[in-house]
mmCIF file of C-alpha atoms and ligand atoms in Angstrom:
data_model
loop_
_atom_site.group_PDB
_atom_site.id
_atom_site.type_symbol
_atom_site.label_atom_id
_atom_site.label_comp_id
_atom_site.label_asym_id
_atom_site.label_seq_id
_atom_site.Cartn_x
_atom_site.Cartn_y
_atom_site.Cartn_z
ATOM 1 C CA UNK A 19 -2.899 -23.810 12.883
ATOM 2 C CA UNK A 20 -4.707 -20.890 11.201
ATOM 3 C CA UNK A 21 -4.811 -17.718 13.274
ATOM 4 C CA UNK A 22 -8.285 -16.516 14.297
ATOM 5 C CA UNK A 23 -9.648 -14.040 11.840
ATOM 6 C CA UNK A 24 -9.456 -10.579 12.794
ATOM 7 C CA UNK A 25 -13.263 -10.150 12.574
ATOM 8 C CA UNK A 26 -16.143 -12.516 12.311
ATOM 9 C CA UNK A 27 -19.857 -11.574 12.058
ATOM 10 C CA UNK A 28 -22.473 -14.303 12.252
ATOM 11 C CA UNK A 29 -26.174 -13.501 11.499
ATOM 12 C CA UNK A 30 -25.866 -9.836 12.440
ATOM 13 C CA UNK A 31 -29.343 -8.267 12.544
ATOM 14 C CA UNK A 32 -30.119 -4.661 13.450
ATOM 15 C CA UNK A 33 -33.387 -3.155 13.933
ATOM 16 C CA UNK A 34 -34.379 0.426 14.970
ATOM 17 C CA UNK A 35 -37.579 1.661 16.558
ATOM 18 C CA UNK A 36 -39.827 0.469 19.260
ATOM 19 C CA UNK A 37 -43.392 0.686 17.824
ATOM 20 C CA UNK A 38 -42.597 0.768 14.216
ATOM 21 C CA UNK A 39 -39.567 -1.512 13.899
ATOM 22 C CA UNK A 40 -37.318 -1.138 10.953
ATOM 23 C CA UNK A 41 -34.776 -3.837 10.069
ATOM 24 C CA UNK A 42 -31.694 -2.122 8.764
ATOM 25 C CA UNK A 43 -29.360 -5.160 8.590
ATOM 26 C CA UNK A 44 -30.802 -8.563 7.699
ATOM 27 C CA UNK A 45 -28.399 -11.201 8.936
ATOM 28 C CA UNK A 46 -24.905 -10.267 7.928
ATOM 29 C CA UNK A 47 -22.150 -12.981 7.813
ATOM 30 C CA UNK A 48 -18.653 -11.623 7.219
ATOM 31 C CA UNK A 49 -15.088 -12.697 8.031
ATOM 32 C CA UNK A 50 -12.001 -10.560 7.661
ATOM 33 C CA UNK A 51 -8.533 -12.192 7.735
ATOM 34 C CA UNK A 52 -5.519 -10.343 9.037
ATOM 35 C CA UNK A 53 -3.982 -8.088 6.567
ATOM 36 C CA UNK A 54 -6.972 -7.717 4.253
ATOM 37 C CA UNK A 55 -7.669 -4.370 2.723
ATOM 38 C CA UNK A 56 -11.448 -4.342 2.074
ATOM 39 C CA UNK A 57 -13.882 -1.801 0.682
ATOM 40 C CA UNK A 58 -17.470 -1.604 2.018
ATOM 41 C CA UNK A 59 -19.714 -0.047 -0.735
ATOM 42 C CA UNK A 60 -23.400 0.309 -1.403
ATOM 43 C CA UNK A 61 -26.043 2.990 -1.865
ATOM 44 C CA UNK A 62 -26.887 5.672 0.736
ATOM 45 C CA UNK A 63 -28.931 4.283 3.449
ATOM 46 C CA UNK A 64 -28.043 0.604 2.817
ATOM 47 C CA UNK A 65 -26.584 0.134 6.324
ATOM 48 C CA UNK A 66 -22.789 0.585 5.798
ATOM 49 C CA UNK A 67 -22.346 3.008 8.714
ATOM 50 C CA UNK A 68 -24.796 0.881 10.882
ATOM 51 C CA UNK A 69 -22.520 -2.169 10.092
ATOM 52 C CA UNK A 70 -19.154 -0.169 10.859
ATOM 53 C CA UNK A 71 -20.716 1.035 14.157
ATOM 54 C CA UNK A 72 -21.533 -2.535 15.204
ATOM 55 C CA UNK A 73 -18.152 -3.918 14.095
ATOM 56 C CA UNK A 74 -16.540 -1.017 16.016
ATOM 57 C CA UNK A 75 -18.435 -1.975 19.147
ATOM 58 C CA UNK A 76 -20.104 1.405 19.233
ATOM 59 C CA UNK A 77 -23.504 -0.140 18.905
ATOM 60 C CA UNK A 78 -24.891 -3.517 19.601
ATOM 61 C CA UNK A 79 -26.673 -5.879 17.137
ATOM 62 C CA UNK A 80 -30.362 -6.662 17.705
ATOM 63 C CA UNK A 81 -29.242 -10.378 17.349
ATOM 64 C CA UNK A 82 -26.233 -12.204 16.087
ATOM 65 C CA UNK A 83 -22.502 -12.305 17.063
ATOM 66 C CA UNK A 84 -19.470 -10.047 16.586
ATOM 67 C CA UNK A 85 -16.151 -11.814 17.335
ATOM 68 C CA UNK A 86 -12.944 -9.784 17.352
ATOM 69 C CA UNK A 87 -9.808 -11.964 17.244
ATOM 70 C CA UNK A 88 -11.845 -14.910 18.111
ATOM 71 C CA UNK A 89 -13.474 -13.173 21.193
ATOM 72 C CA UNK A 90 -17.189 -13.153 21.370
ATOM 73 C CA UNK A 91 -18.234 -9.635 22.398
ATOM 74 C CA UNK A 92 -21.989 -10.506 23.132
ATOM 75 C CA UNK A 93 -21.770 -10.889 26.750
ATOM 76 C CA UNK A 94 -19.269 -7.954 27.569
ATOM 77 C CA UNK A 95 -20.359 -4.932 29.564
ATOM 78 C CA UNK A 96 -19.740 -1.407 28.489
ATOM 79 C CA UNK A 97 -16.387 -1.093 30.307
ATOM 80 C CA UNK A 98 -15.089 -4.319 28.777
ATOM 81 C CA UNK A 99 -16.303 -3.266 25.374
ATOM 82 C CA UNK A 100 -14.554 0.176 25.715
ATOM 83 C CA UNK A 101 -11.193 -1.612 26.684
ATOM 84 C CA UNK A 102 -11.475 -4.012 23.774
ATOM 85 C CA UNK A 103 -12.256 -1.257 21.373
ATOM 86 C CA UNK A 104 -9.154 0.813 22.615
ATOM 87 C CA UNK A 105 -6.927 -2.189 22.252
ATOM 88 C CA UNK A 106 -7.967 -3.701 18.952
ATOM 89 C CA UNK A 107 -9.644 -0.981 16.891
ATOM 90 C CA UNK A 108 -8.785 2.083 15.194
ATOM 91 C CA UNK A 109 -11.287 4.652 13.781
ATOM 92 C CA UNK A 110 -10.983 7.121 10.800
ATOM 93 C CA UNK A 111 -14.053 9.279 10.035
ATOM 94 C CA UNK A 112 -14.860 11.758 7.411
ATOM 95 C CA UNK A 113 -14.910 14.538 10.066
ATOM 96 C CA UNK A 114 -11.900 13.754 12.255
ATOM 97 C CA UNK A 115 -12.694 15.625 15.415
ATOM 98 C CA UNK A 116 -9.211 16.602 16.383
ATOM 99 C CA UNK A 117 -9.011 18.689 19.454
ATOM 100 C CA UNK A 118 -8.266 22.245 18.514
ATOM 101 C CA UNK A 119 -6.437 23.188 21.669
ATOM 102 C CA UNK A 120 -3.934 20.428 21.419
ATOM 103 C CA UNK A 121 -1.012 20.143 18.977
ATOM 104 C CA UNK A 122 -0.760 17.440 16.388
ATOM 105 C CA UNK A 123 1.507 15.371 18.388
ATOM 106 C CA UNK A 124 -0.837 15.695 21.458
ATOM 107 C CA UNK A 125 -3.809 14.678 19.397
ATOM 108 C CA UNK A 126 -2.042 11.525 18.119
ATOM 109 C CA UNK A 127 -0.952 10.585 21.672
ATOM 110 C CA UNK A 128 -4.563 11.050 23.015
ATOM 111 C CA UNK A 129 -5.788 7.398 22.671
ATOM 112 C CA UNK A 130 -2.560 6.291 24.475
ATOM 113 C CA UNK A 131 -3.163 8.868 27.184
ATOM 114 C CA UNK A 132 -6.698 7.686 27.685
ATOM 115 C CA UNK A 133 -5.593 4.229 27.990
ATOM 116 C CA UNK A 134 -2.758 4.710 30.364
ATOM 117 C CA UNK A 135 -3.497 8.020 31.935
ATOM 118 C CA UNK A 136 -0.104 9.650 31.727
ATOM 119 C CA UNK A 137 2.310 10.341 28.957
ATOM 120 C CA UNK A 138 5.483 8.415 28.689
ATOM 121 C CA UNK A 139 8.485 8.617 26.585
ATOM 122 C CA UNK A 140 7.737 5.417 24.494
ATOM 123 C CA UNK A 141 4.266 6.820 23.670
ATOM 124 C CA UNK A 142 5.813 10.018 22.489
ATOM 125 C CA UNK A 143 8.369 8.333 20.266
ATOM 126 C CA UNK A 144 5.642 6.220 18.675
ATOM 127 C CA UNK A 145 3.355 9.219 18.060
ATOM 128 C CA UNK A 146 6.329 11.061 16.460
ATOM 129 C CA UNK A 147 7.165 8.001 14.278
ATOM 130 C CA UNK A 148 3.536 7.872 13.003
ATOM 131 C CA UNK A 149 3.580 11.602 12.235
ATOM 132 C CA UNK A 150 6.806 11.069 10.242
ATOM 133 C CA UNK A 151 5.017 8.300 8.417
ATOM 134 C CA UNK A 152 2.049 10.502 7.443
ATOM 135 C CA UNK A 153 4.575 13.087 6.303
ATOM 136 C CA UNK A 154 3.942 15.534 9.171
ATOM 137 C CA UNK A 155 7.098 15.277 11.209
ATOM 138 C CA UNK A 156 7.802 18.980 10.795
ATOM 139 C CA UNK A 157 4.232 19.994 11.854
ATOM 140 C CA UNK A 158 4.018 18.007 15.085
ATOM 141 C CA UNK A 159 3.821 21.126 17.171
ATOM 142 C CA UNK A 160 1.134 22.853 14.960
ATOM 143 C CA UNK A 161 -2.536 23.056 16.138
ATOM 144 C CA UNK A 162 -5.308 21.601 13.860
ATOM 145 C CA UNK A 163 -6.341 25.144 12.851
ATOM 146 C CA UNK A 164 -2.878 25.727 11.402
ATOM 147 C CA UNK A 165 -3.135 22.572 9.100
ATOM 148 C CA UNK A 166 -4.820 21.930 5.894
ATOM 149 C CA UNK A 167 -7.790 19.579 5.631
ATOM 150 C CA UNK A 168 -5.558 16.837 4.099
ATOM 151 C CA UNK A 169 -3.016 17.425 6.949
ATOM 152 C CA UNK A 170 -5.683 17.241 9.642
ATOM 153 C CA UNK A 171 -6.961 14.008 8.229
ATOM 154 C CA UNK A 172 -3.407 12.607 8.256
ATOM 155 C CA UNK A 173 -3.117 13.476 11.896
ATOM 156 C CA UNK A 174 -6.393 11.619 12.419
ATOM 157 C CA UNK A 175 -5.031 8.742 10.753
ATOM 158 C CA UNK A 176 -1.793 8.677 12.766
ATOM 159 C CA UNK A 177 -4.008 8.904 15.947
ATOM 160 C CA UNK A 178 -6.104 5.936 14.811
ATOM 161 C CA UNK A 179 -2.988 3.768 14.398
ATOM 162 C CA UNK A 180 -1.150 4.854 17.680
ATOM 163 C CA UNK A 181 -2.332 1.949 19.572
ATOM 164 C CA UNK A 182 -1.338 -0.609 16.798
ATOM 165 C CA UNK A 183 -4.937 -1.676 16.271
ATOM 166 C CA UNK A 184 -5.541 -5.126 14.594
ATOM 167 C CA UNK A 185 -8.400 -3.710 12.630
ATOM 168 C CA UNK A 186 -8.884 -0.147 11.297
ATOM 169 C CA UNK A 187 -12.447 1.084 10.436
ATOM 170 C CA UNK A 188 -12.636 4.075 8.096
ATOM 171 C CA UNK A 189 -16.071 5.605 7.151
ATOM 172 C CA UNK A 190 -15.483 7.702 4.114
ATOM 173 C CA UNK A 191 -12.002 8.678 5.174
ATOM 174 C CA UNK A 192 -11.485 10.984 2.278
ATOM 175 C CA UNK A 193 -15.034 12.242 1.866
ATOM 176 C CA UNK A 194 -14.397 15.842 2.656
ATOM 177 C CA UNK A 195 -10.964 16.097 0.685
ATOM 178 C CA UNK A 196 -10.370 17.234 -2.855
ATOM 179 C CA UNK A 197 -9.461 14.511 -5.391
ATOM 180 C CA UNK A 198 -5.700 14.789 -5.371
ATOM 181 C CA UNK A 199 -5.508 14.875 -1.464
ATOM 182 C CA UNK A 200 -7.862 12.026 -1.252
ATOM 183 C CA UNK A 201 -5.818 9.883 -3.476
ATOM 184 C CA UNK A 202 -2.822 10.687 -1.308
ATOM 185 C CA UNK A 203 -4.450 9.793 1.939
ATOM 186 C CA UNK A 204 -5.840 6.585 0.409
ATOM 187 C CA UNK A 205 -2.347 5.610 -0.721
ATOM 188 C CA UNK A 206 -1.089 6.259 2.717
ATOM 189 C CA UNK A 207 -3.665 3.733 4.089
ATOM 190 C CA UNK A 208 -2.653 1.289 1.580
ATOM 191 C CA UNK A 209 1.040 1.752 2.405
ATOM 192 C CA UNK A 210 0.301 1.167 6.030
ATOM 193 C CA UNK A 211 -1.559 -1.881 5.438
ATOM 194 C CA UNK A 212 1.160 -3.347 3.334
ATOM 195 C CA UNK A 213 4.025 -2.359 5.625
ATOM 196 C CA UNK A 214 2.276 -3.325 8.965
ATOM 197 C CA UNK A 215 -0.087 -6.028 7.889
ATOM 198 C CA UNK A 216 -2.934 -4.049 9.616
ATOM 199 C CA UNK A 217 -6.374 -5.047 8.444
ATOM 200 C CA UNK A 218 -8.635 -2.222 7.083
ATOM 201 C CA UNK A 219 -12.246 -2.000 6.332
ATOM 202 C CA UNK A 220 -13.148 1.201 4.424
ATOM 203 C CA UNK A 221 -16.424 2.475 3.614
ATOM 204 C CA UNK A 222 -16.287 4.558 0.373
ATOM 205 C CA UNK A 223 -18.526 6.049 -2.305
ATOM 206 C CA UNK A 224 -15.607 6.459 -4.692
ATOM 207 C CA UNK A 225 -15.544 3.446 -7.239
ATOM 208 C CA UNK A 226 -11.838 4.116 -8.192
ATOM 209 C CA UNK A 227 -11.002 3.892 -4.573
ATOM 210 C CA UNK A 228 -12.909 0.501 -4.213
ATOM 211 C CA UNK A 229 -11.161 -0.698 -7.222
ATOM 212 C CA UNK A 230 -7.861 -0.316 -5.504
ATOM 213 C CA UNK A 231 -8.829 -2.457 -2.628
ATOM 214 C CA UNK A 232 -8.159 -6.204 -2.412
ATOM 215 C CA UNK A 233 -11.683 -6.914 -1.769
ATOM 216 C CA UNK A 234 -15.007 -5.309 -2.399
ATOM 217 C CA UNK A 235 -17.960 -6.125 -0.105
ATOM 218 C CA UNK A 236 -21.367 -4.555 -1.538
ATOM 219 C CA UNK A 237 -24.341 -3.902 0.732
ATOM 220 C CA UNK A 238 -27.821 -3.264 -0.530
ATOM 221 C CA UNK A 239 -30.782 -2.842 1.706
ATOM 222 C CA UNK A 240 -28.972 -4.353 4.580
ATOM 223 C CA UNK A 241 -27.807 -7.399 2.887
ATOM 224 C CA UNK A 242 -24.396 -8.391 1.392
ATOM 225 C CA UNK A 243 -25.217 -8.781 -2.274
ATOM 226 C CA UNK A 244 -21.538 -9.429 -3.514
ATOM 227 C CA UNK A 245 -18.178 -10.125 -1.975
ATOM 228 C CA UNK A 246 -15.342 -10.289 -4.447
ATOM 229 C CA UNK A 247 -11.639 -10.359 -4.177
ATOM 230 C CA UNK A 248 -9.784 -8.366 -6.708
ATOM 231 C CA UNK A 249 -6.678 -9.668 -8.565
ATOM 232 C CA UNK A 250 -3.646 -7.765 -7.413
ATOM 233 C CA UNK A 251 -3.066 -4.435 -9.204
ATOM 234 C CA UNK A 252 0.194 -3.264 -10.196
ATOM 235 C CA UNK A 253 1.083 0.438 -9.218
HETATM 236 N N1 LIG B 13 -30.240 5.665 15.123
HETATM 237 C C1 LIG B 13 -31.104 5.376 14.012
HETATM 238 N N2 LIG B 13 -32.505 5.290 14.215
HETATM 239 C C2 LIG B 13 -33.228 4.872 13.277
HETATM 240 N N3 LIG B 13 -32.790 4.650 12.041
HETATM 241 C C3 LIG B 13 -31.599 4.701 11.814
HETATM 242 C C4 LIG B 13 -30.609 5.056 12.638
HETATM 243 N N4 LIG B 13 -29.342 5.086 12.189
HETATM 244 C C5 LIG B 13 -29.494 4.689 10.801
HETATM 245 N N5 LIG B 13 -30.950 4.497 10.690
HETATM 246 C C6 LIG B 13 -31.486 4.010 9.344
HETATM 247 O O1 LIG B 13 -30.778 2.926 8.948
HETATM 248 C C7 LIG B 13 -30.530 2.916 7.484
HETATM 249 C C8 LIG B 13 -29.060 2.663 7.242
HETATM 250 O O2 LIG B 13 -28.397 3.786 7.654
HETATM 251 P P1 LIG B 13 -26.738 3.944 7.570
HETATM 252 O O3 LIG B 13 -26.203 5.215 8.246
HETATM 253 O O4 LIG B 13 -26.212 2.674 8.042
HETATM 254 O O5 LIG B 13 -26.597 3.991 5.845
HETATM 255 P P2 LIG B 13 -25.293 4.237 5.136
HETATM 256 O O6 LIG B 13 -25.106 3.028 4.139
HETATM 257 O O7 LIG B 13 -24.130 4.317 5.886
HETATM 258 O O8 LIG B 13 -25.667 5.489 4.225
HETATM 259 P P3 LIG B 13 -24.649 6.596 3.641
HETATM 260 O O9 LIG B 13 -24.007 6.069 2.490
HETATM 261 O O10 LIG B 13 -25.696 7.754 3.300
HETATM 262 O O11 LIG B 13 -23.769 7.093 4.789
HETATM 263 C C9 LIG B 13 -31.124 4.245 7.026
HETATM 264 O O12 LIG B 13 -32.323 3.918 6.407
HETATM 265 C C10 LIG B 13 -31.167 5.191 8.287
HETATM 266 O O13 LIG B 13 -32.215 5.972 8.250
HETATM 267 MG MG1 LIG B 14 -22.894 6.186 6.237
#
């Protein structure tokens, strides 16, 4: 039997406003299978972040359904949504909001702490493994203020992965980094996707980055106007 897709959206509509209602998403249907590495592109204001927030269970659609690993999220209360979010999703944003008073290692452990309430050895080991994977093993004890922008973003990536989420949502993850660093960070995501079969949905304005994804989903004015799978690239 085919496994449930990681994500399924059915007829997702989002409207803002009470008196003057603006429809921002016009009935989005979308499926992501496990292991996909997909780019979400489109002009400014087209609804990419709105869509990502709905997928990330940070915001609810006005109508339509969001299914994560086959589970319909429509009837869930805030607590259940928060739990499902913590278990299945990882977030990487342009501004990573690391906690300045905590070390890189503590920042990476934070989601696990929030879930379980106390640090255990396994959590620490996993966080250290992830820091090693993002090339920051030697910097585990550093505070965010002592790290470069690219290093901070790599800490944020490790933090997003610490709970082994089925789906990682990234909203312009390299938006505030220089070209070289942003290519490195992107390659790191690609590597993790290949190695751990984690599913990624990445909002990007950078056409070169989108070209290096397996699939490019384009949104214009709140509608998916194209959805194409790229032939595999070499190198
Ligand atoms: N909380 C809100 N209330 C009212 N309108 C909103 C709200 N959030 C977003 N919008 C509107 O919804 C539309 C889509 O916004 P969204 O942030 O999803 O665009 P985007 O594709 O992410 O753009 P960008 O590439 O600039 O980040 C815009 O017209 C925006 O003004
Ligand atoms: Mg946006």
